[in-house]
CSV table of C-alpha atoms in Angstrom, one decimal:
chain,number,residue,atom,x,y,z
A,1,MET,CA,0.0,-0.1,0.1
A,2,ALA,CA,1.3,3.4,-0.9
A,3,GLY,CA,2.4,5.3,2.0
A,4,PHE,CA,3.5,2.6,4.1
A,5,PRO,CA,7.0,2.1,4.0
A,6,ASP,CA,7.8,-0.5,6.4
A,7,GLY,CA,6.9,-4.4,6.1
A,8,MET,CA,4.2,-4.2,8.9
A,9,HIS,CA,2.4,-1.5,7.3
A,10,LEU,CA,2.1,0.8,10.2
A,11,ARG,CA,3.4,4.2,9.5
A,12,PHE,CA,3.1,6.6,6.8
A,13,ASP,CA,5.6,8.1,4.6
A,14,ASP,CA,4.9,11.9,5.8
A,15,PRO,CA,5.6,12.5,9.5
A,16,ALA,CA,2.8,15.4,9.3
A,17,GLU,CA,0.1,12.6,8.3
A,18,GLU,CA,1.5,10.4,10.8
A,19,THR,CA,0.6,12.9,13.3
A,20,ALA,CA,-2.7,13.5,11.9
A,21,PHE,CA,-3.3,9.5,12.3
A,22,ARG,CA,-1.9,9.3,16.0
A,23,ASN,CA,-4.7,12.4,16.8
A,24,PHE,CA,-7.4,10.2,14.9
A,25,TYR,CA,-6.7,7.0,16.3
A,26,CYS,CA,-5.6,7.8,19.9
A,27,LEU,CA,-6.4,11.4,21.1
A,28,ARG,CA,-10.0,11.3,19.9
A,29,PHE,CA,-10.6,8.2,22.2
A,30,ARG,CA,-8.7,9.5,25.0
A,31,HIS,CA,-11.9,10.3,27.2
A,32,HIS,CA,-12.3,6.5,26.8
A,33,THR,CA,-9.0,6.0,28.4
A,34,GLY,CA,-10.3,8.4,31.4
A,35,ILE,CA,-13.2,6.3,32.0
A,36,ALA,CA,-11.3,3.1,31.5
A,37,LEU,CA,-8.7,3.9,34.1
A,38,LEU,CA,-11.1,5.1,36.8
A,39,ALA,CA,-13.0,2.0,36.4
A,40,GLY,CA,-9.4,-0.1,36.8
A,41,ALA,CA,-8.7,1.8,39.8
A,42,LEU,CA,-12.1,0.9,41.6
A,43,LEU,CA,-11.2,-2.8,40.4
A,44,VAL,CA,-7.9,-2.4,41.8
A,45,ALA,CA,-9.4,-1.0,45.1
A,46,LEU,CA,-11.5,-4.0,45.3
A,47,PHE,CA,-9.1,-6.8,45.2
A,48,ALA,CA,-7.2,-4.4,48.0
A,49,LEU,CA,-10.2,-5.4,49.9
A,50,SER,CA,-10.0,-9.0,48.9
A,51,ASP,CA,-6.3,-8.9,50.1
A,52,TRP,CA,-7.2,-7.7,53.5
A,53,LEU,CA,-10.4,-10.3,53.8
A,54,PHE,CA,-8.6,-13.4,52.3
A,55,ASP,CA,-4.9,-13.1,52.6
A,56,PRO,CA,-4.4,-11.0,55.9
A,57,ALA,CA,-0.9,-12.3,56.2
A,58,VAL,CA,0.6,-10.1,53.3
A,59,ALA,CA,-2.2,-7.7,53.0
A,60,SER,CA,0.0,-5.0,54.9
A,61,THR,CA,2.0,-4.7,52.1
A,62,THR,CA,-0.5,-5.4,49.1
A,63,VAL,CA,-3.1,-3.0,50.1
A,64,VAL,CA,-0.1,-0.3,50.2
A,65,LEU,CA,1.0,-1.1,46.9
A,66,ARG,CA,-2.8,-1.4,45.5
A,67,LEU,CA,-4.3,1.9,47.1
A,68,PHE,CA,-1.4,4.1,47.3
A,69,VAL,CA,0.6,3.4,44.5
A,70,ILE,CA,-1.5,1.8,41.6
A,71,VAL,CA,-4.7,3.5,42.1
A,72,PRO,CA,-3.3,7.2,42.5
A,73,VAL,CA,-1.3,6.7,39.7
A,74,MET,CA,-4.1,5.7,37.7
A,75,LEU,CA,-6.4,8.5,38.8
A,76,VAL,CA,-3.7,11.2,38.2
A,77,PHE,CA,-3.5,10.0,34.4
A,78,ALA,CA,-7.5,9.6,34.4
A,79,TRP,CA,-7.7,13.4,35.5
A,80,ALA,CA,-4.7,14.6,33.2
A,81,VAL,CA,-6.0,12.8,29.9
A,82,ARG,CA,-8.9,15.7,30.1
A,83,TYR,CA,-6.7,18.5,29.5
A,84,PRO,CA,-4.5,19.4,25.9
A,85,TRP,CA,-1.4,19.6,27.5
A,86,VAL,CA,-1.3,16.0,27.7
A,87,ASP,CA,-1.9,15.2,24.0
A,88,GLY,CA,2.1,15.5,23.0
A,89,VAL,CA,2.7,12.7,25.6
A,90,TYR,CA,-0.2,10.9,25.6
A,91,GLU,CA,0.9,7.8,24.2
A,92,LEU,CA,4.5,7.5,26.1
A,93,ALA,CA,2.4,8.5,29.2
A,94,ALA,CA,-0.2,5.7,28.8
A,95,THR,CA,2.3,3.3,28.1
A,96,LEU,CA,4.4,4.1,31.1
A,97,VAL,CA,1.5,4.1,33.3
A,98,ALA,CA,0.2,0.6,32.2
A,99,CYS,CA,3.8,-0.9,32.3
A,100,LEU,CA,4.1,0.7,36.0
A,101,VAL,CA,0.7,-1.0,37.0
A,102,ALA,CA,1.7,-4.1,35.4
A,103,THR,CA,4.9,-4.2,37.3
A,104,MET,CA,3.3,-3.4,40.6
A,105,LEU,CA,0.7,-6.1,40.1
A,106,ALA,CA,3.7,-8.6,39.7
A,107,LEU,CA,4.9,-7.3,43.2
A,108,VAL,CA,1.6,-7.8,44.5
A,109,TYR,CA,1.2,-11.4,43.1
A,110,MET,CA,4.6,-12.1,44.5
A,111,ARG,CA,3.8,-11.2,48.0
A,112,SER,CA,0.5,-13.1,48.1
A,113,ASP,CA,0.4,-16.9,49.0
A,114,VAL,CA,-1.7,-17.6,45.9
A,115,GLY,CA,-0.2,-15.0,43.7
A,116,VAL,CA,0.5,-17.3,40.7
A,117,ALA,CA,-3.3,-18.4,40.5
A,118,ARG,CA,-4.4,-14.7,40.8
A,119,ALA,CA,-1.5,-13.3,38.8
A,120,GLY,CA,-2.6,-14.9,35.4
A,121,LEU,CA,-6.0,-13.6,35.5
A,122,GLY,CA,-5.2,-10.2,36.8
A,123,ILE,CA,-2.3,-9.8,33.7
A,124,VAL,CA,-4.5,-11.2,31.3
A,125,LEU,CA,-7.4,-8.9,32.2
A,126,LEU,CA,-5.0,-6.0,32.3
A,127,MET,CA,-3.5,-6.7,28.8
A,128,LEU,CA,-7.1,-7.3,27.1
A,129,SER,CA,-8.4,-4.0,29.2
A,130,THR,CA,-5.6,-2.1,27.4
A,131,VAL,CA,-5.7,-3.4,23.4
A,132,PHE,CA,-9.4,-2.9,23.6
A,133,ILE,CA,-10.0,0.2,25.8
A,134,ILE,CA,-7.1,2.3,25.6
A,135,ARG,CA,-6.0,3.6,22.1
A,136,LEU,CA,-2.4,2.9,21.7
A,137,ARG,CA,-0.4,2.5,18.1
A,138,PHE,CA,0.9,-1.2,17.6
A,139,ARG,CA,4.7,-0.1,18.9
A,140,HIS,CA,3.5,1.5,22.4
A,141,PHE,CA,1.3,-1.7,22.7
A,142,ALA,CA,3.9,-3.9,22.1
A,143,VAL,CA,6.4,-2.3,24.7
A,144,PHE,CA,3.7,-2.5,27.2
A,145,SER,CA,2.3,-6.1,26.7
A,146,LEU,CA,5.8,-7.7,26.4
A,147,VAL,CA,6.6,-5.4,30.0
A,148,ALA,CA,3.5,-7.2,31.3
A,149,TRP,CA,4.5,-10.7,30.0
A,150,ALA,CA,8.0,-10.3,31.4
A,151,ALA,CA,6.3,-9.5,34.8
A,152,PHE,CA,4.0,-12.4,35.0
A,153,LEU,CA,6.9,-14.6,34.1
A,154,ALA,CA,8.9,-13.2,37.1
A,155,VAL,CA,5.9,-14.2,39.4
A,156,ALA,CA,5.5,-17.7,37.8
A,157,ALA,CA,9.4,-18.0,38.3
A,158,ALA,CA,9.0,-17.0,41.9
A,159,ALA,CA,6.5,-19.9,42.4
A,160,SER,CA,7.4,-22.4,40.0
A,161,ARG,CA,8.8,-24.7,43.1
A,162,SER,CA,5.6,-24.5,45.3
A,163,GLU,CA,3.2,-24.7,42.6
A,164,PRO,CA,4.8,-25.9,39.1
A,165,GLY,CA,1.4,-26.8,37.2
A,166,LEU,CA,-0.1,-23.4,38.2
A,167,SER,CA,3.0,-21.5,36.7
A,168,VAL,CA,2.8,-23.6,33.3
A,169,ALA,CA,-0.7,-22.9,33.1
A,170,GLY,CA,-0.5,-18.9,33.7
A,171,THR,CA,2.2,-18.7,31.6
A,172,ILE,CA,0.3,-20.3,28.6
A,173,ALA,CA,-2.7,-18.3,29.3
A,174,VAL,CA,-0.9,-14.8,29.7
A,175,SER,CA,1.5,-16.0,26.4
A,176,ALA,CA,-1.9,-16.6,24.5
A,177,ALA,CA,-3.2,-13.3,25.7
A,178,LEU,CA,0.1,-11.7,24.5
A,179,VAL,CA,-0.2,-13.1,21.1
A,180,LEU,CA,-4.0,-12.3,20.6
A,181,GLY,CA,-3.4,-8.8,21.9
A,182,LEU,CA,-0.5,-8.0,19.7
A,183,TYR,CA,-2.4,-9.5,16.7
A,184,GLY,CA,-5.5,-7.6,17.5
A,185,ALA,CA,-3.6,-4.4,18.0
A,186,TRP,CA,-2.0,-4.7,14.6
A,187,THR,CA,-5.2,-5.7,12.7
A,188,ARG,CA,-7.2,-2.7,14.2
A,189,GLU,CA,-4.3,-0.3,13.8
A,190,SER,CA,-4.0,-1.6,10.2
A,191,GLU,CA,-7.5,-1.1,9.5
A,192,ASN,CA,-8.0,2.4,10.9
A,193,ARG,CA,-4.9,3.3,8.8
A,194,ARG,CA,-6.8,2.2,5.8
A,195,GLU,CA,-10.1,3.8,6.9
A,196,PHE,CA,-8.0,7.2,8.0
A,197,ARG,CA,-6.4,7.5,4.2
A,198,LEU,CA,-9.7,6.8,2.6
A,199,PHE,CA,-11.5,9.5,4.9
A,200,ASN,CA,-8.8,11.9,3.7
A,201,GLU,CA,-9.2,11.0,0.0
A,202,VAL,CA,-13.1,11.4,0.4
A,203,THR,CA,-12.5,14.8,2.4
A,204,ALA,CA,-10.0,16.2,-0.2
A,205,ALA,CA,-12.4,15.3,-3.1
A,206,LYS,CA,-15.3,17.1,-1.4
A,207,ALA,CA,-13.0,20.3,-1.0
A,208,ARG,CA,-12.1,19.9,-4.8
A,209,ILE,CA,-16.0,19.4,-5.4
A,210,GLU,CA,-16.6,22.6,-3.3
A,211,ASP,CA,-14.0,24.7,-4.7
A,212,LEU,CA,-15.5,23.8,-8.4
A,213,LEU,CA,-18.7,24.6,-7.3
A,214,HIS,CA,-17.6,28.2,-5.7
A,215,SER,CA,-15.8,28.6,-9.0
A,216,MET,CA,-19.2,28.1,-11.0
A,217,LEU,CA,-21.9,29.8,-8.6
A,218,PRO,CA,-21.5,32.3,-5.7
A,219,GLY,CA,-20.9,31.2,-2.2
A,220,GLU,CA,-24.5,31.9,-0.9
A,221,ILE,CA,-26.3,29.8,-3.8
A,222,VAL,CA,-23.9,27.0,-3.0
A,223,ASP,CA,-24.7,27.0,0.8
A,224,ARG,CA,-28.0,26.9,-0.4
A,225,ILE,CA,-27.8,23.9,-2.7
A,226,GLN,CA,-26.2,22.2,0.0
A,227,SER,CA,-29.1,22.7,2.5
A,228,GLY,CA,-31.3,21.0,-0.1
A,229,GLU,CA,-33.2,24.0,-1.2
A,230,SER,CA,-34.9,23.8,-5.0
A,231,PRO,CA,-35.5,25.7,-6.8
A,232,ILE,CA,-33.4,28.7,-6.2
A,233,ALA,CA,-35.3,31.7,-7.6
A,234,ASP,CA,-34.7,35.7,-6.4
A,235,ALA,CA,-36.0,38.6,-7.5
A,236,HIS,CA,-33.8,41.8,-7.1
A,237,ARG,CA,-35.1,45.1,-7.7
A,238,GLU,CA,-31.6,47.0,-8.6
A,239,VAL,CA,-28.6,45.6,-10.0
A,240,SER,CA,-25.8,46.6,-12.0
A,241,ILE,CA,-25.6,44.4,-15.4
A,242,VAL,CA,-22.0,44.3,-17.0
A,243,PHE,CA,-21.7,42.9,-20.6
A,244,ALA,CA,-18.1,43.0,-22.0
A,245,ASP,CA,-17.0,41.6,-25.4
A,246,LEU,CA,-13.5,41.4,-27.1
A,247,VAL,CA,-13.9,43.4,-30.4
A,248,GLY,CA,-12.1,41.4,-33.2
A,249,PHE,CA,-11.2,38.4,-31.4
A,250,THR,CA,-13.1,36.4,-33.9
A,251,ALA,CA,-11.1,37.7,-36.6
A,252,LEU,CA,-7.8,37.1,-34.3
A,253,SER,CA,-8.6,33.7,-33.5
A,254,ASN,CA,-8.7,32.9,-37.5
A,255,ARG,CA,-4.9,33.7,-37.4
A,256,LEU,CA,-3.6,32.5,-34.5
A,257,PRO,CA,-2.9,29.0,-33.7
A,258,ALA,CA,-5.7,27.3,-31.3
A,259,PRO,CA,-3.7,26.8,-28.5
A,260,GLU,CA,-2.7,30.6,-28.6
A,261,VAL,CA,-5.9,31.6,-28.6
A,262,VAL,CA,-7.2,29.2,-25.8
A,263,GLN,CA,-4.3,30.7,-23.7
A,264,LEU,CA,-4.9,34.4,-24.6
A,265,LEU,CA,-8.8,34.1,-23.9
A,266,ASP,CA,-7.8,31.9,-20.4
A,267,ARG,CA,-5.2,34.9,-19.5
A,268,LEU,CA,-7.8,37.8,-20.1
A,269,PHE,CA,-10.9,36.2,-18.3
A,270,SER,CA,-8.6,35.0,-15.6
A,271,ASP,CA,-7.7,38.6,-15.2
A,272,PHE,CA,-11.6,39.4,-15.5
A,273,ASP,CA,-12.3,37.4,-12.5
A,274,ARG,CA,-9.6,38.8,-10.4
A,275,LEU,CA,-10.8,42.3,-11.0
A,276,ALA,CA,-14.4,40.9,-10.3
A,277,ALA,CA,-13.5,39.5,-7.1
A,278,ALA,CA,-11.9,42.9,-6.1
A,279,HIS,CA,-14.6,45.2,-7.1
A,280,GLY,CA,-17.3,42.8,-5.5
A,281,VAL,CA,-18.8,41.8,-8.8
A,282,GLU,CA,-20.3,38.3,-9.4
A,283,ARG,CA,-19.1,36.8,-12.9
A,284,ILE,CA,-22.5,35.0,-14.3
A,285,LYS,CA,-21.1,33.7,-17.6
A,286,THR,CA,-19.0,33.5,-20.4
A,287,ILE,CA,-20.1,32.9,-24.0
A,288,GLY,CA,-17.3,32.8,-26.6
A,289,ASP,CA,-15.2,36.0,-26.1
A,290,ALA,CA,-18.2,37.6,-24.4
A,291,TYR,CA,-18.2,38.4,-20.4
A,292,MET,CA,-21.2,38.8,-18.3
A,293,ALA,CA,-21.3,40.1,-14.6
A,294,VAL,CA,-23.5,41.6,-12.4
A,295,CYS,CA,-22.8,43.6,-9.2
A,296,GLY,CA,-25.3,44.1,-6.2
A,297,ILE,CA,-27.5,41.0,-6.0
A,298,VAL,CA,-27.9,40.5,-2.3
A,299,PRO,CA,-29.1,36.8,-1.1
A,300,THR,CA,-32.9,37.0,-0.4
A,301,GLY,CA,-33.0,34.0,1.5
A,302,HIS,CA,-34.9,30.5,0.8
A,303,GLY,CA,-37.0,30.1,-1.6
A,304,ALA,CA,-38.9,32.4,-4.5
A,305,ALA,CA,-38.5,35.7,-2.3
A,306,PRO,CA,-40.6,38.7,-3.3
A,307,ALA,CA,-39.0,41.8,-4.8
A,308,ARG,CA,-37.5,44.1,-2.6
A,309,ALA,CA,-35.0,46.9,-2.4
A,310,THR,CA,-31.3,45.9,-2.3
A,311,SER,CA,-29.1,47.2,0.5
A,312,ASP,CA,-26.1,46.9,-1.7
A,313,GLY,CA,-26.2,50.8,-2.5
A,314,ASP,CA,-23.0,51.6,-4.2
A,315,HIS,CA,-23.2,48.6,-6.9
A,316,ALA,CA,-23.4,50.8,-9.7
A,317,GLU,CA,-19.9,52.8,-8.7
A,318,ARG,CA,-18.3,49.4,-8.5
A,319,ALA,CA,-19.6,48.3,-11.5
A,320,ALA,CA,-18.4,51.2,-13.4
A,321,HIS,CA,-15.1,50.8,-11.8
A,322,PHE,CA,-15.2,47.3,-12.8
A,323,ALA,CA,-15.9,48.4,-16.1
A,324,LEU,CA,-13.1,50.7,-16.4
A,325,ALA,CA,-10.6,48.2,-15.1
A,326,LEU,CA,-11.3,45.7,-17.5
A,327,GLN,CA,-10.6,48.5,-20.4
A,328,ALA,CA,-7.3,49.1,-18.6
A,329,ARG,CA,-6.4,45.6,-18.7
A,330,VAL,CA,-7.2,44.9,-21.9
A,331,ALA,CA,-5.0,47.8,-23.0
A,332,GLU,CA,-2.4,46.0,-21.0
A,333,VAL,CA,-2.5,43.0,-22.6
A,334,SER,CA,-2.6,44.5,-26.0
A,335,CYS,CA,0.6,46.4,-25.4
A,336,GLU,CA,2.3,43.3,-23.7
A,337,THR,CA,1.3,40.8,-26.8
A,338,GLY,CA,1.4,43.3,-29.8
A,339,LEU,CA,-2.2,41.9,-30.4
A,340,PRO,CA,-5.0,44.5,-31.4
A,341,LEU,CA,-7.2,43.9,-28.6
A,342,ASN,CA,-10.0,46.2,-27.5
A,343,VAL,CA,-13.0,45.5,-25.2
A,344,ARG,CA,-16.8,47.1,-25.7
A,345,ILE,CA,-18.4,47.2,-22.9
A,346,GLY,CA,-22.7,47.8,-21.7
A,347,LEU,CA,-23.7,48.9,-18.2
A,348,HIS,CA,-27.0,49.0,-17.3
A,349,VAL,CA,-29.2,49.1,-13.7
A,350,GLY,CA,-32.4,47.7,-13.5
A,351,PRO,CA,-34.3,44.8,-11.8
A,352,VAL,CA,-33.8,41.3,-12.6
A,353,ILE,CA,-34.5,37.9,-11.8
A,354,ALA,CA,-31.8,35.3,-10.7
A,355,GLY,CA,-31.4,31.8,-9.9
A,356,VAL,CA,-30.0,28.2,-10.7
A,357,ILE,CA,-31.1,26.2,-13.5
A,358,GLY,CA,-30.1,22.7,-14.2
A,359,THR,CA,-29.1,19.8,-12.3
A,360,ARG,CA,-26.3,17.8,-13.9
A,361,LYS,CA,-24.5,20.8,-14.8
A,362,PRO,CA,-26.4,24.0,-12.6
A,363,ALA,CA,-25.6,27.5,-14.0
A,364,PHE,CA,-26.6,30.4,-11.7
A,365,ASP,CA,-27.8,33.0,-14.5
A,366,CYS,CA,-30.0,36.5,-14.5
A,367,TRP,CA,-33.0,37.2,-16.7
A,368,GLY,CA,-35.2,40.2,-17.4
A,369,GLU,CA,-35.3,43.2,-20.0
A,370,SER,CA,-32.6,44.6,-17.9
A,371,VAL,CA,-30.0,41.8,-19.2
A,372,ASN,CA,-31.4,42.3,-22.5
A,373,LEU,CA,-30.6,46.1,-22.4
A,374,ALA,CA,-27.4,45.6,-20.9
A,375,SER,CA,-26.4,43.4,-23.7
A,376,ARG,CA,-27.8,45.8,-26.4
A,377,LEU,CA,-26.0,48.5,-25.1
A,378,GLU,CA,-22.9,46.6,-25.3
A,379,SER,CA,-23.2,45.5,-28.8
A,380,SER,CA,-24.3,49.1,-29.9
A,381,GLY,CA,-21.2,50.7,-28.2
A,382,SER,CA,-17.8,52.0,-29.6
A,383,PRO,CA,-15.2,49.3,-29.9
A,384,SER,CA,-13.2,50.8,-26.9
A,385,GLY,CA,-15.9,52.3,-24.8
A,386,VAL,CA,-18.3,51.9,-22.0
A,387,HIS,CA,-21.9,52.3,-23.1
A,388,ILE,CA,-24.3,52.8,-20.2
A,389,SER,CA,-27.9,53.4,-20.0
A,390,GLU,CA,-29.5,57.0,-18.3
A,391,ALA,CA,-30.3,54.6,-15.2
A,392,ALA,CA,-26.6,53.5,-14.7
């Protein structure tokens, strides 16, 4: 699998991606760790009570280890995992706490007359609860499980002469728990890494789709589409409509190679888009070498809203500055390329209906007599002028 350089497939190549996976895999479940530690501390306290009742000869030592070493360590870490400052050392701290608990439990069982009989169950429970409840990456769990296994072997070795059968049975049980725990930790982490990579790919694809939508439609319209609104149609009493057409571009395209024509048009319209964003103008569409934009469209809410006065009061001024900026940019490109480029512009202010049409290829457009008049102003204007209506 791409991104996993080692044979066990448990590390991403990119350190940033590995850190993100650690947060995804471990830290988002740390509240589970706190709950597990609280439950574990209660269980250890109950075992301390059983030591006092059923093994009083060594209870003075085992109760102290359980109640004044193991339980406080577990409670302190359960408290610490609630706070962000532990994020950077979470796995290391959790591993150390688990190893300390396993070691202390081994000391408790060594002191007990029936320690080897109880040690197997205790260490197995500790291993399984750690792998299933406390989220650690495989290498951290492997360190803990080997420490816990070694701790039990120490208990079994201490009791091998007096209880050889129990020592062997316990060793087999703890060793089986070790193997199952390691396999379970490896399997779960491997699957989570695949899910994490897939989740990132889906998220990136969604972001690309949203970027594409935002390049085609106004941001407010995208939000309304994503919220499920349909149809999207609004009436605006007063907006500024700008039509711009490159004069003589058709003739120019007949004598230039096709790649140069497309490159030139892309350069100009990309510049037009940047100027539109700078002036608060919304590009509506391009038709060949013609460019249509609107200024002053204010969202009217969900559904087909009634016509109302726009609150975008300076739209005409911004549209005029945008038209002049288009002229200046075309003149600059003409000087840079040596090509005879001019732009003819029409500007009108009036009411429009705006909305989204189409489902497979949705497009935001405007309709009405104002749009038609702005188009006629452009087509009847001078080759390098801005033809405006009386209303504009």
